[in-house]
Coordinates of C-alpha atoms and ligand atoms in Angstrom, one line a residue:
M26 CA 123.5 62.3 176.3
Y27 CA 120.7 64.3 177.0
D28 CA 118.2 64.0 179.5
Y29 CA 115.6 63.9 177.3
L30 CA 115.2 63.3 173.4
V31 CA 111.8 64.7 172.3
V32 CA 110.1 63.3 169.2
G33 CA 108.1 65.7 167.5
A34 CA 108.0 69.6 167.6
G35 CA 104.3 70.0 167.9
L36 CA 102.9 72.0 170.7
F37 CA 102.9 68.8 173.0
G38 CA 106.4 68.5 172.3
A39 CA 107.0 72.0 172.4
V40 CA 105.8 72.4 175.7
F41 CA 107.1 69.4 177.4
A42 CA 110.7 70.9 176.2
H43 CA 110.4 74.2 177.3
E44 CA 109.8 73.2 180.3
A45 CA 112.5 70.5 180.7
K46 CA 114.6 73.0 179.4
K47 CA 113.7 75.4 182.3
N48 CA 114.0 73.2 184.9
G49 CA 117.8 72.4 183.5
K50 CA 117.3 69.3 182.2
S51 CA 119.4 69.2 178.7
V52 CA 116.7 68.5 176.0
L53 CA 117.2 67.1 172.2
V54 CA 113.8 68.0 169.9
I55 CA 113.9 65.7 166.7
D56 CA 110.9 66.1 164.2
K57 CA 110.4 64.2 160.9
R58 CA 109.0 67.6 159.0
P59 CA 111.2 70.3 157.8
N60 CA 109.8 72.2 159.8
I61 CA 108.4 73.0 163.7
A62 CA 105.1 73.7 165.2
G63 CA 103.5 70.3 163.7
N64 CA 99.9 70.7 162.9
I65 CA 99.5 74.4 164.1
Y66 CA 102.8 75.4 161.6
T67 CA 102.0 79.0 159.6
E68 CA 103.8 79.9 156.8
K69 CA 104.1 83.4 155.3
V70 CA 102.3 83.3 151.7
E71 CA 102.0 86.9 149.7
G72 CA 102.6 88.6 153.6
I73 CA 99.4 86.3 155.3
N74 CA 100.2 83.8 157.6
F75 CA 98.8 81.1 156.2
H76 CA 97.7 77.8 157.9
K77 CA 98.8 75.0 156.7
Y78 CA 97.4 71.7 158.5
G79 CA 94.0 73.5 159.0
A80 CA 93.1 76.7 160.0
H81 CA 93.7 76.5 163.9
I82 CA 91.8 78.8 166.3
F83 CA 93.3 79.0 169.6
H84 CA 90.4 79.3 172.7
T85 CA 90.8 78.2 176.2
N86 CA 88.3 78.4 179.2
D87 CA 91.9 77.4 181.3
T88 CA 93.4 80.9 182.8
G89 CA 96.6 78.5 183.2
V90 CA 97.2 77.8 180.1
W91 CA 96.2 81.3 179.1
N92 CA 98.6 82.8 181.0
Y93 CA 101.3 80.0 179.9
I94 CA 101.0 80.3 176.3
T95 CA 101.0 84.5 175.9
Q96 CA 104.3 83.9 177.3
F97 CA 105.4 83.3 173.8
A98 CA 103.0 85.3 171.8
T99 CA 101.0 88.4 171.8
F100 CA 97.0 86.6 170.9
N101 CA 94.8 89.3 168.8
R102 CA 91.1 89.7 169.5
F103 CA 90.4 87.3 166.4
T104 CA 86.4 85.8 167.2
N105 CA 85.7 82.8 165.4
S106 CA 82.3 83.2 163.7
P107 CA 81.5 81.4 160.5
V108 CA 78.9 82.1 157.8
A109 CA 77.2 79.4 156.1
N110 CA 76.3 79.5 152.3
Y111 CA 73.4 77.9 151.1
K112 CA 72.8 78.1 147.4
G113 CA 74.2 81.9 147.5
E114 CA 72.3 82.2 150.4
L115 CA 74.2 83.5 153.5
Y116 CA 73.7 82.8 157.2
S117 CA 75.0 83.6 160.7
M118 CA 76.5 80.7 162.8
P119 CA 76.0 79.1 165.5
F120 CA 72.0 79.0 165.3
N121 CA 71.6 82.8 166.5
M122 CA 69.0 85.7 165.8
Y123 CA 70.8 86.8 163.1
T124 CA 70.0 83.2 161.5
F125 CA 66.3 83.3 162.3
N126 CA 65.5 86.6 161.2
K127 CA 67.1 85.5 158.0
M128 CA 65.5 82.2 157.9
W129 CA 61.7 83.3 158.8
G130 CA 61.7 86.7 159.3
V131 CA 61.1 86.8 163.3
V132 CA 61.9 89.6 165.0
T133 CA 61.6 88.2 169.1
P134 CA 63.3 85.7 171.0
E135 CA 59.3 84.7 171.4
E136 CA 58.9 84.6 167.9
A137 CA 62.0 82.5 167.1
A138 CA 61.6 79.8 169.6
E139 CA 58.2 79.5 168.6
K140 CA 59.1 78.7 164.8
I141 CA 61.4 76.0 166.4
E142 CA 59.2 74.3 168.5
E143 CA 56.6 74.0 165.9
Q144 CA 58.8 72.3 163.5
K145 CA 60.8 69.8 166.0
S146 CA 57.5 68.7 167.2
K147 CA 56.7 67.1 163.8
I148 CA 59.8 64.2 164.9
T149 CA 57.5 62.1 168.0
G150 CA 59.1 59.0 169.4
E151 CA 62.7 58.2 169.2
P152 CA 64.6 59.6 166.1
K153 CA 65.3 57.0 163.8
N154 CA 68.6 58.3 162.5
L155 CA 70.5 61.3 162.2
E156 CA 68.0 63.4 160.2
E157 CA 64.8 62.8 162.6
Q158 CA 67.6 63.5 165.5
A159 CA 68.6 67.1 163.7
I160 CA 65.0 67.9 163.0
S161 CA 63.8 67.2 166.6
L162 CA 66.3 69.3 167.7
V163 CA 66.3 72.3 165.5
G164 CA 62.9 71.9 163.5
R165 CA 63.3 71.1 159.4
D166 CA 64.4 74.5 158.1
I167 CA 67.7 75.0 160.0
Y168 CA 68.5 71.5 159.3
E169 CA 67.4 71.3 155.4
K170 CA 70.0 74.7 154.9
L171 CA 72.4 74.7 157.6
V172 CA 72.8 70.7 158.8
K173 CA 72.5 68.3 156.1
G174 CA 74.3 68.8 153.4
Y175 CA 77.4 69.7 155.4
T176 CA 77.3 66.3 156.9
E177 CA 76.3 64.3 154.5
K178 CA 80.0 65.7 152.6
Q179 CA 81.5 64.9 155.9
W180 CA 80.3 61.4 156.2
G181 CA 80.1 60.9 152.7
R182 CA 76.8 59.3 153.2
D183 CA 72.7 60.0 153.7
C184 CA 71.5 61.3 157.1
K185 CA 68.6 59.2 156.8
E186 CA 71.6 56.7 156.5
L187 CA 73.1 57.7 159.4
P188 CA 72.6 57.0 163.3
A189 CA 71.4 59.4 165.2
F190 CA 73.3 59.5 168.2
I191 CA 76.6 61.2 165.8
I192 CA 74.6 64.7 167.0
K193 CA 73.6 64.6 170.6
R194 CA 73.1 68.7 171.0
L195 CA 72.9 71.6 168.1
P196 CA 73.1 74.6 170.5
V197 CA 70.6 77.6 169.4
R198 CA 71.1 80.7 171.0
L199 CA 68.0 83.1 171.5
T200 CA 70.5 86.0 171.3
F201 CA 72.2 88.1 168.6
D202 CA 75.4 86.4 169.4
N203 CA 77.2 84.7 167.1
N204 CA 80.9 83.9 169.0
Y205 CA 81.0 80.2 167.9
F206 CA 83.6 79.6 171.0
N207 CA 82.0 79.6 174.6
A208 CA 85.7 80.3 175.5
L209 CA 86.6 82.8 178.3
Y210 CA 90.1 83.9 176.1
Q211 CA 90.3 83.8 172.3
G212 CA 92.3 85.0 169.6
I213 CA 95.3 84.5 166.9
P214 CA 99.3 84.7 167.9
V215 CA 100.1 88.0 166.1
G216 CA 103.0 86.8 163.9
G217 CA 101.5 83.5 163.2
Y218 CA 102.0 79.8 165.3
T219 CA 105.2 78.5 163.9
K220 CA 106.8 81.8 165.5
M221 CA 105.0 81.5 168.9
V222 CA 106.6 77.6 168.8
E223 CA 109.6 78.9 168.1
N224 CA 110.0 81.0 171.2
M225 CA 109.1 78.2 173.0
L226 CA 112.0 76.2 171.8
D227 CA 114.5 79.0 171.8
G228 CA 117.4 77.7 172.9
I229 CA 116.9 74.5 172.5
E230 CA 118.7 72.1 170.2
V231 CA 116.1 70.8 167.0
R232 CA 117.0 68.3 164.8
L233 CA 114.3 68.7 161.6
N234 CA 113.8 66.0 158.9
V235 CA 115.1 63.2 161.5
D236 CA 112.2 60.0 161.5
F237 CA 112.8 58.7 164.9
L238 CA 111.3 55.3 163.7
K239 CA 114.1 55.3 160.3
E240 CA 117.1 55.9 163.1
R241 CA 115.6 54.7 165.9
E242 CA 118.7 53.0 167.6
K243 CA 120.8 56.0 167.6
Y244 CA 118.0 58.2 168.7
E245 CA 117.2 56.4 171.9
A246 CA 120.6 56.3 172.8
L247 CA 120.9 59.6 172.9
A248 CA 118.9 60.2 176.0
D249 CA 117.8 58.6 179.4
R250 CA 114.6 58.9 178.9
I251 CA 112.0 59.9 175.5
I252 CA 108.8 61.7 175.2
Y253 CA 107.4 60.4 172.0
T254 CA 104.6 62.5 170.5
G255 CA 104.2 60.8 167.3
A256 CA 101.7 58.0 165.9
I257 CA 101.8 55.2 168.5
D258 CA 100.7 52.1 166.0
A259 CA 103.4 53.7 164.0
Y260 CA 105.7 53.2 167.4
F261 CA 105.0 49.7 167.3
D262 CA 105.3 49.1 163.2
Y263 CA 101.7 48.6 163.0
A264 CA 102.1 45.2 165.1
L265 CA 98.3 45.0 165.9
G266 CA 97.3 46.8 162.6
N267 CA 96.2 50.7 161.6
L268 CA 94.5 52.8 163.9
E269 CA 91.7 54.9 161.9
Y270 CA 91.6 58.5 161.0
R271 CA 89.3 61.1 159.2
S272 CA 91.4 63.1 156.6
V273 CA 90.6 66.8 155.2
R274 CA 92.0 67.3 152.0
F275 CA 92.8 71.3 151.5
E276 CA 93.2 73.0 147.8
N277 CA 95.5 76.2 148.5
E278 CA 95.0 79.3 145.8
I279 CA 96.4 82.7 145.8
L280 CA 94.0 84.8 144.1
D281 CA 94.9 88.5 143.2
I282 CA 92.3 90.4 144.7
P283 CA 92.3 91.4 148.3
N284 CA 89.3 90.3 150.0
F285 CA 87.5 86.8 148.7
Q286 CA 84.8 86.1 151.0
G287 CA 84.9 88.8 153.8
N288 CA 85.2 86.4 156.6
A289 CA 87.9 83.9 158.1
A290 CA 85.5 81.0 157.6
V291 CA 82.8 80.2 155.5
N292 CA 80.5 76.8 155.4
Y293 CA 79.0 75.5 152.4
T294 CA 75.9 74.1 153.2
D295 CA 74.5 72.5 150.4
R296 CA 75.4 69.0 148.8
E297 CA 76.1 70.1 145.6
T298 CA 79.2 72.2 146.6
P299 CA 81.8 69.4 146.5
W300 CA 84.4 71.5 149.8
T301 CA 82.4 72.0 153.2
R302 CA 84.2 75.3 153.8
I303 CA 86.7 78.1 152.3
I304 CA 89.0 79.5 154.8
E305 CA 90.2 82.7 153.7
H306 CA 93.6 82.9 155.8
K307 CA 93.8 87.2 155.9
W308 CA 90.8 87.6 158.1
F309 CA 92.7 85.8 161.2
E310 CA 94.6 88.8 161.2
F311 CA 92.1 91.4 159.8
G312 CA 93.5 91.5 156.3
K313 CA 96.8 93.8 157.7
D314 CA 100.4 92.5 158.0
E315 CA 102.5 93.4 161.1
A316 CA 102.5 96.4 160.4
G317 CA 99.0 97.5 160.0
N318 CA 99.5 97.9 155.9
D319 CA 96.3 96.1 154.2
L320 CA 97.7 93.1 151.7
P321 CA 96.8 92.9 148.0
K322 CA 96.6 89.7 147.6
T323 CA 94.1 86.7 149.4
V324 CA 95.0 83.1 150.2
I325 CA 91.9 80.6 150.3
S326 CA 92.0 76.8 151.2
K327 CA 88.6 74.9 149.9
E328 CA 88.6 71.9 152.4
Y329 CA 86.8 68.4 151.3
S330 CA 86.1 65.6 153.4
S331 CA 88.0 62.7 152.4
E332 CA 88.5 58.9 153.2
W333 CA 92.2 58.5 155.4
K334 CA 94.4 55.5 154.1
P335 CA 97.8 54.8 155.4
G336 CA 100.3 56.8 154.3
D337 CA 97.6 60.1 154.3
E338 CA 98.5 62.6 156.9
P339 CA 96.5 61.7 160.0
Y340 CA 93.9 64.4 161.3
Y341 CA 91.1 63.3 163.1
P342 CA 91.3 59.9 165.4
V343 CA 87.9 57.9 164.8
N344 CA 87.2 57.3 168.5
D345 CA 84.8 54.8 168.0
E346 CA 84.7 51.2 169.7
K347 CA 87.2 49.4 167.5
N348 CA 89.1 52.4 166.9
N349 CA 89.7 52.5 170.8
K350 CA 89.6 49.5 171.7
L351 CA 92.9 49.0 169.4
Y352 CA 94.3 52.0 170.9
Q353 CA 93.7 50.6 174.2
E354 CA 95.8 47.9 173.1
Y355 CA 99.1 49.7 171.7
K356 CA 98.9 51.5 175.5
K357 CA 99.3 48.5 177.2
M358 CA 102.4 47.7 174.8
S359 CA 103.3 51.2 175.4
E360 CA 103.2 51.3 179.2
K361 CA 106.1 48.2 179.4
E362 CA 108.5 50.5 177.2
E363 CA 110.3 52.0 180.3
K364 CA 112.4 54.5 178.8
V365 CA 109.8 56.1 176.6
I366 CA 106.9 58.4 177.3
F367 CA 104.0 58.5 175.0
G368 CA 101.8 62.4 174.3
G369 CA 100.3 64.4 172.5
R370 CA 97.1 64.2 169.9
L371 CA 99.1 61.1 168.0
G372 CA 100.4 59.2 170.9
E373 CA 97.6 59.4 172.9
Y374 CA 95.0 58.9 169.8
K375 CA 92.8 61.7 171.1
Y376 CA 91.7 64.6 169.6
Y377 CA 93.0 67.0 171.6
D378 CA 92.4 71.1 171.0
M379 CA 95.5 73.2 171.3
D380 CA 94.6 74.4 175.0
V381 CA 94.1 70.5 176.2
T382 CA 97.4 69.6 174.6
I383 CA 99.2 72.4 176.4
R384 CA 97.3 71.2 180.1
S385 CA 98.2 67.7 179.0
A386 CA 102.3 68.7 178.9
L387 CA 102.6 70.7 181.6
N388 CA 100.6 68.2 183.5
L389 CA 103.8 65.8 182.3
A390 CA 106.4 67.7 183.0
E391 CA 105.2 68.5 186.2
S392 CA 105.0 64.9 187.4
L393 CA 108.5 64.3 185.5
L394 CA 110.5 67.0 185.8
K395 CA 109.4 69.0 189.8
Ligands
FAD24 P1 101.3 67.8 166.0 O1 101.1 68.9 165.9 O2 100.7 66.3 164.8 O3 102.6 66.8 166.4 C1 103.5 66.0 166.1 C2 104.9 66.3 166.0 O4 105.5 64.7 165.7 C3 104.9 66.6 164.2 O5 105.4 67.6 163.9 C4 105.3 65.2 163.2 O6 106.1 65.5 162.4 C5 106.3 64.2 164.2 N1 106.3 63.2 164.6 C6 105.7 61.9 164.4 N2 106.2 60.8 164.1 C7 107.3 61.7 164.1 C8 108.7 60.4 164.1 N3 108.7 59.4 163.6 N4 109.8 61.0 163.9 C9 110.2 62.7 164.4 N5 108.9 62.9 164.0 C10 107.6 62.8 164.4 N6 92.6 73.3 168.3 C11 92.4 74.2 168.7 O7 92.4 74.7 169.5 N7 92.1 75.1 167.9 C12 91.5 75.1 166.1 O8 90.9 75.9 165.8 C13 92.1 73.5 165.8 N8 91.8 72.8 164.3 C14 92.4 71.9 164.2 C15 92.1 71.5 163.0 C16 92.3 70.4 162.2 C17 92.5 70.0 161.0 C18 93.0 69.1 163.4 C19 93.9 68.1 162.9 C20 93.7 70.1 164.3 C21 93.1 71.1 164.8 N9 93.3 71.4 166.3 C22 92.9 72.7 166.5 C23 94.3 70.9 167.3 C24 95.7 70.9 167.2 O9 95.9 70.6 165.7 C25 96.6 70.1 168.3 O10 95.9 70.2 169.4 C26 97.9 70.0 168.4 O11 98.3 69.9 166.8 C27 98.5 69.0 168.6 O12 99.8 68.7 169.0 P2 100.7 67.8 169.0 O13 102.1 68.1 169.1 O14 100.1 66.9 169.8 O15 100.6 66.9 167.8

């Protein structure tokens, strides 16, 4: 008999399992996938750490979380500075002085601010749709070239038909700062995320290719308590219906060239290009292997926005009113499960960045183990 069964070897499960073991508890971790690390899983392709379930950049302002996670990996100095490609014109992101200089030839922050103000003022009164909202925040030129097409691809609808509230803020920087995240700490674990999770699970029994929901009775009988990080609606066999997700489809290619786009992320902001962005994985680690050698090939992932249907990989929860209400119903049901605690992005139906996932798992560990 184990003290804890952890369902899911993703980040939440790994943090909790590590803490449980550290506190002298016996732990068994299971995952239905053939690998650990959940959605932050990376695998080596042509010597490159390939982010299979989408590009992951660690960033946080939480010093406690940073001190915690750096026990398991050394982080490199990667800084996220995406580039936007609008019909072959390249712009620096997020919107900053480099962007404004390229867009209008302006040189000083004052000139840039003037240009933006002049364009913003064309929208008077309450914005009626997302298009008007975006123009009222950044002006028409930035909207047309850098917001419109990307947003329309993401939502599969025209910006004029989308509600204004979807975009609340579009930050504008009147400085030459193109560091996307406003985070105190940022980087990519050297050697990949899978290695980092492996270090967290060191000395802990892990069984892969085990679907808890298919062998529920057997595994329930194995432990006093269960930490379940799978989907909450699946746990209850979708008794109240499906929670919805937004999905992403990846098209991956290995190219026999050393450098495809010179940056980890390039967003395609026109409507015509079918993908929303291309990730070139090697640039998360500066194009080098762990010994510092240049890598001869490259791996890219084209990302497409796609409709989610039950059975697809759940990526982003749709936290709208309908789904949040349904989640609350499932949550009530989950509170009656005395032996089981629900956690992580699927168990709590929340978009959690990695740092928030770690904080949330540490909080749970603190409340249960100390
Ligand atoms: P998961 O990683 O999903 O782990 C849950 C695990 O449970 C999975 O391994 C699954 O196989 C397993 N499981 C589910 N059901 C069962 C079952 N019935 N039986 C057995 N096992 C089961 N965060 C950032 O900070 N920076 C980023 O750049 C970033 N990029 C992201 C990009 C994308 C496309 C997405 C979707 C998320 C991104 N995130 C990012 C968020 C990050 O992925 C999450 O914070 C993190 O993966 C959450 O970990 P988790 O353990 O809760 O969930």
